[in-house]
Short mmCIF file of C-alpha atoms in Angstrom, two decimals:
data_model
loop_
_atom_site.label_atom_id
_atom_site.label_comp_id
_atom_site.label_asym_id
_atom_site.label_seq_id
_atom_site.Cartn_x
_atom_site.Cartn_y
_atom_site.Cartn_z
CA UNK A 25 0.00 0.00 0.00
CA UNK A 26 1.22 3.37 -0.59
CA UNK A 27 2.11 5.71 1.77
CA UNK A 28 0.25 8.92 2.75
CA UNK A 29 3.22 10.80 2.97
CA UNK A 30 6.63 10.88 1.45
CA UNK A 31 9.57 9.87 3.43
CA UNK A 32 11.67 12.34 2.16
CA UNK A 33 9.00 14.61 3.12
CA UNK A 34 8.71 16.92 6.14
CA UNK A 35 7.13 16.15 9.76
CA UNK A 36 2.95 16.56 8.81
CA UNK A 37 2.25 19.71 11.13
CA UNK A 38 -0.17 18.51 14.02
CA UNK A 39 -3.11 20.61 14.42
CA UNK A 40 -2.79 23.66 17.05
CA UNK A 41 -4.50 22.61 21.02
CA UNK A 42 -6.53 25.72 20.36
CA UNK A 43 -8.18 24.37 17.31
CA UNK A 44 -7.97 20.69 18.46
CA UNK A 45 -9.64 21.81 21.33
CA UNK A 46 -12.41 24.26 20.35
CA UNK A 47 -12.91 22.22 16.73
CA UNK A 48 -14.13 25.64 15.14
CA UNK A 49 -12.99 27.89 12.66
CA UNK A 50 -14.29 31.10 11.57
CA UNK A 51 -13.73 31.83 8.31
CA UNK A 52 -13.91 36.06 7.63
CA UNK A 53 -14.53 37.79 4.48
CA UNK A 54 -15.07 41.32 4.45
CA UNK A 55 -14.79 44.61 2.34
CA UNK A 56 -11.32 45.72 3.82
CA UNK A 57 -9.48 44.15 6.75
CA UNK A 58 -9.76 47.04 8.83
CA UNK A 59 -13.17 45.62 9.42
CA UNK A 60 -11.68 42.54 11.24
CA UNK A 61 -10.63 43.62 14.92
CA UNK A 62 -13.86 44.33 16.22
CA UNK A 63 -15.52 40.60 14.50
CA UNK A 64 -12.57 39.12 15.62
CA UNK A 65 -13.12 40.39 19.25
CA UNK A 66 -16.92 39.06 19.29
CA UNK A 67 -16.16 35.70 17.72
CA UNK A 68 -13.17 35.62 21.08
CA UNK A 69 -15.79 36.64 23.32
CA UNK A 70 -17.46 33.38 22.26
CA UNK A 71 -15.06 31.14 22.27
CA UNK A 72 -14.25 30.77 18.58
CA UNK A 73 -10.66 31.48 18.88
CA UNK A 74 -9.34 30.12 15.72
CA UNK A 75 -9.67 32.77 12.62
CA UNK A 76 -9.25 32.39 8.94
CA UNK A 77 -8.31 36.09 7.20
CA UNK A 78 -9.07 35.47 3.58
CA UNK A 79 -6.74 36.64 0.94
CA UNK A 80 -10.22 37.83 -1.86
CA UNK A 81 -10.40 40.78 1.09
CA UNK A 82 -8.53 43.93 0.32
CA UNK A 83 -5.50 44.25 3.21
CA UNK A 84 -5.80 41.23 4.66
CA UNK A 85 -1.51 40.28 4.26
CA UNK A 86 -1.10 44.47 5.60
CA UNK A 87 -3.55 43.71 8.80
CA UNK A 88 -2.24 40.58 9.59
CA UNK A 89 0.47 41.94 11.92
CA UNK A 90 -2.15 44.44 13.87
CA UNK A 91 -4.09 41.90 14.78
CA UNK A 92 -1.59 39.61 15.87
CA UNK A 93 -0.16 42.29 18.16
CA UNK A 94 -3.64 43.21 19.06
CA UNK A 95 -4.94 39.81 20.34
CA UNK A 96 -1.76 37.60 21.18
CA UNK A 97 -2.31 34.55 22.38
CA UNK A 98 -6.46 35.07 22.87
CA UNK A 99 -6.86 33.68 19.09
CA UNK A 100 -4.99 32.19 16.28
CA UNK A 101 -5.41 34.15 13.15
CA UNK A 102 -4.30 32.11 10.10
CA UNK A 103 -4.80 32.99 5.84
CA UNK A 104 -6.97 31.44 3.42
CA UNK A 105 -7.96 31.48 0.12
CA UNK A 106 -4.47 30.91 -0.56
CA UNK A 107 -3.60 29.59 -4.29
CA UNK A 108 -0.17 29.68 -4.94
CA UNK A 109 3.21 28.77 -2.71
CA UNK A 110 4.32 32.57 -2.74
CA UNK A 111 1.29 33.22 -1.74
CA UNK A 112 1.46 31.20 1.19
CA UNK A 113 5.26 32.27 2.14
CA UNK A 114 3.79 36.03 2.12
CA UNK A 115 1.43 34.92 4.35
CA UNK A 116 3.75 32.99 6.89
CA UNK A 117 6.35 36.01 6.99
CA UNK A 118 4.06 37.75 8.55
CA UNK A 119 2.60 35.66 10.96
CA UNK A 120 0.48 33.34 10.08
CA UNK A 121 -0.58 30.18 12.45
CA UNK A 122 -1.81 28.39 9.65
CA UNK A 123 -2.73 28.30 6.23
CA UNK A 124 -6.15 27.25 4.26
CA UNK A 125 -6.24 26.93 0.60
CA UNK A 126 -9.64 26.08 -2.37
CA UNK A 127 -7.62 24.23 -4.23
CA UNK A 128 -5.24 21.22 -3.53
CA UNK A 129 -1.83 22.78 -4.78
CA UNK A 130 1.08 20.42 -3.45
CA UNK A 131 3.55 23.52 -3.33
CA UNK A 132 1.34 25.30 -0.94
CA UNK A 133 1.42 22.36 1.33
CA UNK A 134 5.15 21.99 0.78
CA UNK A 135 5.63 25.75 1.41
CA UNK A 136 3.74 25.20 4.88
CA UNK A 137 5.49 21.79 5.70
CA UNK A 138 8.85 23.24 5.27
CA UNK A 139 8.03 25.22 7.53
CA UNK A 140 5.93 23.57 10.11
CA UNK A 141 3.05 25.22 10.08
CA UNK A 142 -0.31 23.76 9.69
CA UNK A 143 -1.95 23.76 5.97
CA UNK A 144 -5.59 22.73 5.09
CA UNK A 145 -5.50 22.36 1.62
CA UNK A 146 -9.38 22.28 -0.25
CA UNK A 147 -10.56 19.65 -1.89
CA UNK A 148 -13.44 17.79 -3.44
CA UNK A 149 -12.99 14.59 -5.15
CA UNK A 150 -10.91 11.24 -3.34
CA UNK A 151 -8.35 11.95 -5.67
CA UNK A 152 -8.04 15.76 -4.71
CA UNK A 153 -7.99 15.11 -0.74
CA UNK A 154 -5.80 12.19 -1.50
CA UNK A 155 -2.75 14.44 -3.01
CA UNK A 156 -3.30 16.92 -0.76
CA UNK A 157 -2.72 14.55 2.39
CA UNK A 158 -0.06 12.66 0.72
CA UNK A 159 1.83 15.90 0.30
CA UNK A 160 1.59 16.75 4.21
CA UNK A 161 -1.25 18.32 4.48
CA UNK A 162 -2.66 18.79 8.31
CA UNK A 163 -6.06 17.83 7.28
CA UNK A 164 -7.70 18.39 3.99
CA UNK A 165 -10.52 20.86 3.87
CA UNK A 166 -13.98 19.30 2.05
CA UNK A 167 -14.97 21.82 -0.23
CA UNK A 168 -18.07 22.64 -1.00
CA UNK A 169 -18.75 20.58 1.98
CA UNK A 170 -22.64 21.28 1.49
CA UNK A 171 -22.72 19.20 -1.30
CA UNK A 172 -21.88 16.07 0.13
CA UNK A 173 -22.94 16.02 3.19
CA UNK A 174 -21.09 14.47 6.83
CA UNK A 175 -21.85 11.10 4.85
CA UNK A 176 -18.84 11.47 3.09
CA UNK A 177 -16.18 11.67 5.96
CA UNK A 178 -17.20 7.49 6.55
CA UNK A 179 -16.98 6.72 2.72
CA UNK A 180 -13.86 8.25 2.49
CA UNK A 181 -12.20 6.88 5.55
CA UNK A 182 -13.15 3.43 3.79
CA UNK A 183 -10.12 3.85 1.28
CA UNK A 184 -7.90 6.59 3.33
CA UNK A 185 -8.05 5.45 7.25
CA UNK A 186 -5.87 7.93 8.52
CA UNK A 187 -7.25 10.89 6.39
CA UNK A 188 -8.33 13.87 8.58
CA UNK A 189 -10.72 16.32 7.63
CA UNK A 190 -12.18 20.31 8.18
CA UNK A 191 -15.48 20.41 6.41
CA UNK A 192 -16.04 24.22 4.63
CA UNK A 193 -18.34 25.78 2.47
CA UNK A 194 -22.13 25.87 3.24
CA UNK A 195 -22.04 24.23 6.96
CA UNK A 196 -24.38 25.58 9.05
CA UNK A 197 -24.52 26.41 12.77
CA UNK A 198 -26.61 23.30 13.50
CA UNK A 199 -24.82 20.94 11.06
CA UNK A 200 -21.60 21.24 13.59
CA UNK A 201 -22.09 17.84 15.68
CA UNK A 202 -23.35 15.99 12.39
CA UNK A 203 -20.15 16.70 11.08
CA UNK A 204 -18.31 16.08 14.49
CA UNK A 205 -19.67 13.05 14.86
CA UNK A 206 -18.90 11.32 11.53
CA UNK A 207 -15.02 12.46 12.67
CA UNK A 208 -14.09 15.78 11.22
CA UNK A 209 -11.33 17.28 12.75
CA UNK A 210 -12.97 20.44 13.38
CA UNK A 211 -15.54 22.55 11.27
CA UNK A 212 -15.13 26.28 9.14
CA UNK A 213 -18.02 28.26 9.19
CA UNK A 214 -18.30 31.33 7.38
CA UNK A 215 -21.44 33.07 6.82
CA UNK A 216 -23.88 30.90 9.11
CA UNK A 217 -21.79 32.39 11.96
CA UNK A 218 -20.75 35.78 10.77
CA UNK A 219 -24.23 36.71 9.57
CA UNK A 220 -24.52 40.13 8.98
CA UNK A 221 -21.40 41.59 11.31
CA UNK A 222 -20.11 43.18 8.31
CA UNK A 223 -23.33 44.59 7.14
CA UNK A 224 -23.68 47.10 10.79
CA UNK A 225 -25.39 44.05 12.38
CA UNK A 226 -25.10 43.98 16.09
CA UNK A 227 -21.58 42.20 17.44
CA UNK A 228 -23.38 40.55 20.80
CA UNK A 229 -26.21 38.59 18.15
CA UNK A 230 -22.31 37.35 16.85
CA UNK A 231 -20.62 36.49 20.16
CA UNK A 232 -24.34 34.64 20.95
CA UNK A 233 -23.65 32.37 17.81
CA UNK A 234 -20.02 31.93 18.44
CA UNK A 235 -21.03 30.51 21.80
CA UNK A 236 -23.67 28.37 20.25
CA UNK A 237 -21.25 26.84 17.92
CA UNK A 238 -18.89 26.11 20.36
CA UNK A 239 -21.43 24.84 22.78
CA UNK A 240 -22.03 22.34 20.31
CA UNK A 241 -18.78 21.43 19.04
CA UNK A 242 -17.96 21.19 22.77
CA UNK A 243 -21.71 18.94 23.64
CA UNK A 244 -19.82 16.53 20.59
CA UNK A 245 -17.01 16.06 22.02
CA UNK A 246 -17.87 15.13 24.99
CA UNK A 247 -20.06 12.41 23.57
CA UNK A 248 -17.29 11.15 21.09
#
């Protein structure tokens, strides 16, 4: 049987405790990243503490640093939408704890291994999630997710035992444990969670959903 990573490869980056232990990711897209701090401070306040900046939003790279300095160690704040290996080196020079990509692109992964920083390369098909895991990859992010459903993580696993997985694109607040269950590392939530909070739309409704997630990611775990 092949093996699911080279051996003249680098170490696979483990996930963070802070994501292995909260299991949630919020995934922010906004006009400008000067809009971040204040959603970033809610989604804390809830106890989503693990952040995905987007590279399709203007300054993202530029805001990076601020934020870091702003929050320390209350969050982890990593990049995503990430689609080539410069790309992902920008992102890591300035800070970032991890790295989150649509595609599966083996020289984003090796970019990230190299360094040994967690990558979730996005993928679709077996064949997709397969090359991004053999290349290093932390876990391999299930995208759309919404179009297969937490079904998927079990057929999968049939072929690829060892194969971890984020789920992304189209879950929903009350999809978390279904997802948790079947044995997704952790889940990315993007617009279920972040509702309107970059429309003017009040930051306590956020911080009520952020603890909501968590409350269920956290229920899961505790029956896994």
């Amino acid at each position: 049987m092949l093996s699911v990573h080279d051996d003249d490869a680098p170490p696979r980056p483990a996930p963070s405790d802070l994501l292995a232990t909260t299991r949630v990711v919020a995934v922010l897209r906004a006009a400008h990243a000067r809009e971040y701090a204040p959603v970033v401070e809610a989604l804390a306040r809830g106890g989503v503490r693990s952040i995905e900046l987007t590279l399709s939003t203007a300054g993202a790279l530029e805001e990076l640093p601020v934020l870091l300095e702003r929050f320390g160690a209350a969050v982890e704040i990593g990049v995503g939408t990430v689609t080539s290996a410069p790309q992902a080196e920008a992102a890591l020079d300035r800070g970032a704890a991890f790295v989150v990509t649509p595609t599966t692109d083996p020289a984003v992964v090796t970019a990230c291994t190299r360094r040994a920083v967690p990558v979730y390369p996005g993928g679709l098909t077996p064949t997709e999630l397969h090359t991004g895991w053999r290349a290093g990859a932390t876990a391999v992010k299930v995208f759309p997710a919404s179009l297969v459903g937490p079904g998927y993580v079990a057929q999968l696993r049939g072929p690829f035992p060892d194969l971890q997985i984020v789920p992304s694109g189209g879950v929903g607040i009350e999809d978390v444990p279904a997802w948790l269950e079947a044995g997704a590392l952790a889940v990315s939530l993007g617009g279920p969670l972040l509702g309107d909070a970059f429309a003017g739309g009040d930051l306590a409704d956020l911080t009520s959903r952020a603890r909501r997630v968590r409350a269920l990611a956290d229920q899961t775990g505790a029956r896994r």
